[in-house]
Amino acid sequence: MASTLEALDHWVTEVAAMTRPARIHWCDGTDGEYRALVQQMLESGTLIELNQQTHPGCYLHRSHPSDVARVEHLTFVCHPDEQDAGPNNHWMDPAAAHAKIDALYDGCMEGRTMYVVPYCMGPIDSPLARCGVEITDSPYVVVNMRIMTRMGAAAQARIEREGHFVKGLHSVGELDPERRFIMHFPAELTIKSYGSGYGGNALLGKKCHALRIASHQARNEGWLAEHMLIVGIENPRGETHYIAAAFPSACGKTNLAMLIPPEGYRRDGWKVWTVGDDICWMRPGADGRLYAINPEAGFFGVAPGTSDETNPNALQSVARDAIFTNVALTADSQPWWEGLPGTPAIDWQGRPFDPAHGPAAHPNSRFTVAANRCPTWSAQAEAPQGVPISAIVFGGRRPSLLPLVMEARDWTHGVLMGAAMGSETTAAATGAVGVLRRDSMAMKPFCGYHYGDYFRHWLSFDQPDAVLPKIFHVNWFRKDKDGTFLWPGYGDNLRVLEWMIQRVEGRIEGVQTPIGILPAAGELRVDGLNLDGRKLDVLLDVDHVAWRSELAAIGDYLASFGSRLPEALRIEQQRVARALDNVIEEPRREAMAR
Ligand code: SAT
Ligand code: MN
């Protein structure tokens, strides 16, 4: 098979001339092709068969030990003008970047198969979906792309109809961290990745296309490409509100997207529907509301911590036909990670387990599985027009200060909340873990252009005819003085989502504070929860003095975007800062009046 689209054929020929593969395989996305690739990888040792009695169709892949996470320091956004990349990206001149990486590609596929992988991000018949083609020399990437995207003949047919596509070239190269680059050319709708086989660096449909390239396209075309889960919350009356929520990698997006309602809620008839766990593309519909699709077709979830207590839906999803990467094994070849019952026998590197070597599963070990395997997969997840979004949620790991939940008073304030987001770093990227960093809209590693322009794009959705979602900020990760989490999280997060929905429906008032609207006493449903009142007070406390410092820090952060920072955001930061100042001054004014 080749393509009827000249541009595609031409590009494949060009890449083959540079990389010189022994053969070219055009992927059709069929079951037979998937099975043949799995068989081939079992024979080469790239995949290891797991216990087929307990885990039918499941396999393990062990990556190179130095290739286990995204590499932000080796990820570049190559706009012709450096200013367009912004301080939030590493930049390289496009011509220099092409030259650097093309030198690595020279002959890199000799003796190997080059796979041409057409894929569609989003339901194949959705006007919001976008297509791409990834060329790769990794069969592991091909089978993961088959799970994570609509991959194969149908995508190729759409590409040939539309005449355009995002070009992604990937080679595992030598898996040498010194010869590793993930490069993006937004103006050319092109991605070039070399030297890594890890998910976010190698499955180019995911972060590279659906976030970095798509965020750039979205800005030009009037939509949003975001690092957000999408979840539907059905109340006992049978009405469903869809919520899009942005959290940094490894902060519980998959768990929130698959949440199991607490017992009392289940009894009352609450249901939760999963639409997506990582990426959300949304655009205004004819009625002014934002409509969202999940561009992905699968989950690439963090394994450690996933258990029957934290996320039984995820555990059920991966019971069959899943690919595990860098997890440990039990003595009878079942996948194992920290948080599961049982004991590991073999660690993620294939050594007999020894606690002295660290955790048995790599902290960023993952599962890949088709989204429709999830018991709570939404019937609307494939809807071509997407689902209407009632609320947008921002959140991160903040051990102190940030309350359990707060609501923005309007869109501009909400954009400020998103821009000001901070979180402790996790194992999803190489580097120090547990360091607080600003991560606006959880897009720090993924926004394909200048953050100042991105904030301006967000603000531009506030149009007279728009029916915008309410914006909230949450913090599931607040800690007590002794370092324990104050909020139980997981299923109980539905209590917070219910409060949001009540606000969206105008059923409750909340309390106005300088930092936003918080739940009034009694509004947050805590029945059945063993949470003492003091903890709830701490979770909903607004420490005005500490918040004044936070606002000053937010001001400094915003100023780092220079003249591209929208004036409206600076003014909004000042408004909140002034509101905080006034709280402190109030008693003084009263005293003066007396
Ligand atoms: O970057 S990945 O897509 O591999 C996972 C993540 O960090 O969210
Ligand atoms: Mn992610």
PDB file of C-alpha atoms in Angstrom, residues 192 202 261 427:
ATOM      1  CA  LYS A 192      10.885  15.095  14.775  1.00  0.00           C
ATOM      2  CA  ALA A 202       7.692   8.655  21.036  1.00  0.00           C
ATOM      3  CA  PRO A 261     -19.050   7.844  43.783  1.00  0.00           C
ATOM      4  CA  ALA A 427       8.152  11.324  38.180  1.00  0.00           C
TER       5      ALA A 427
END
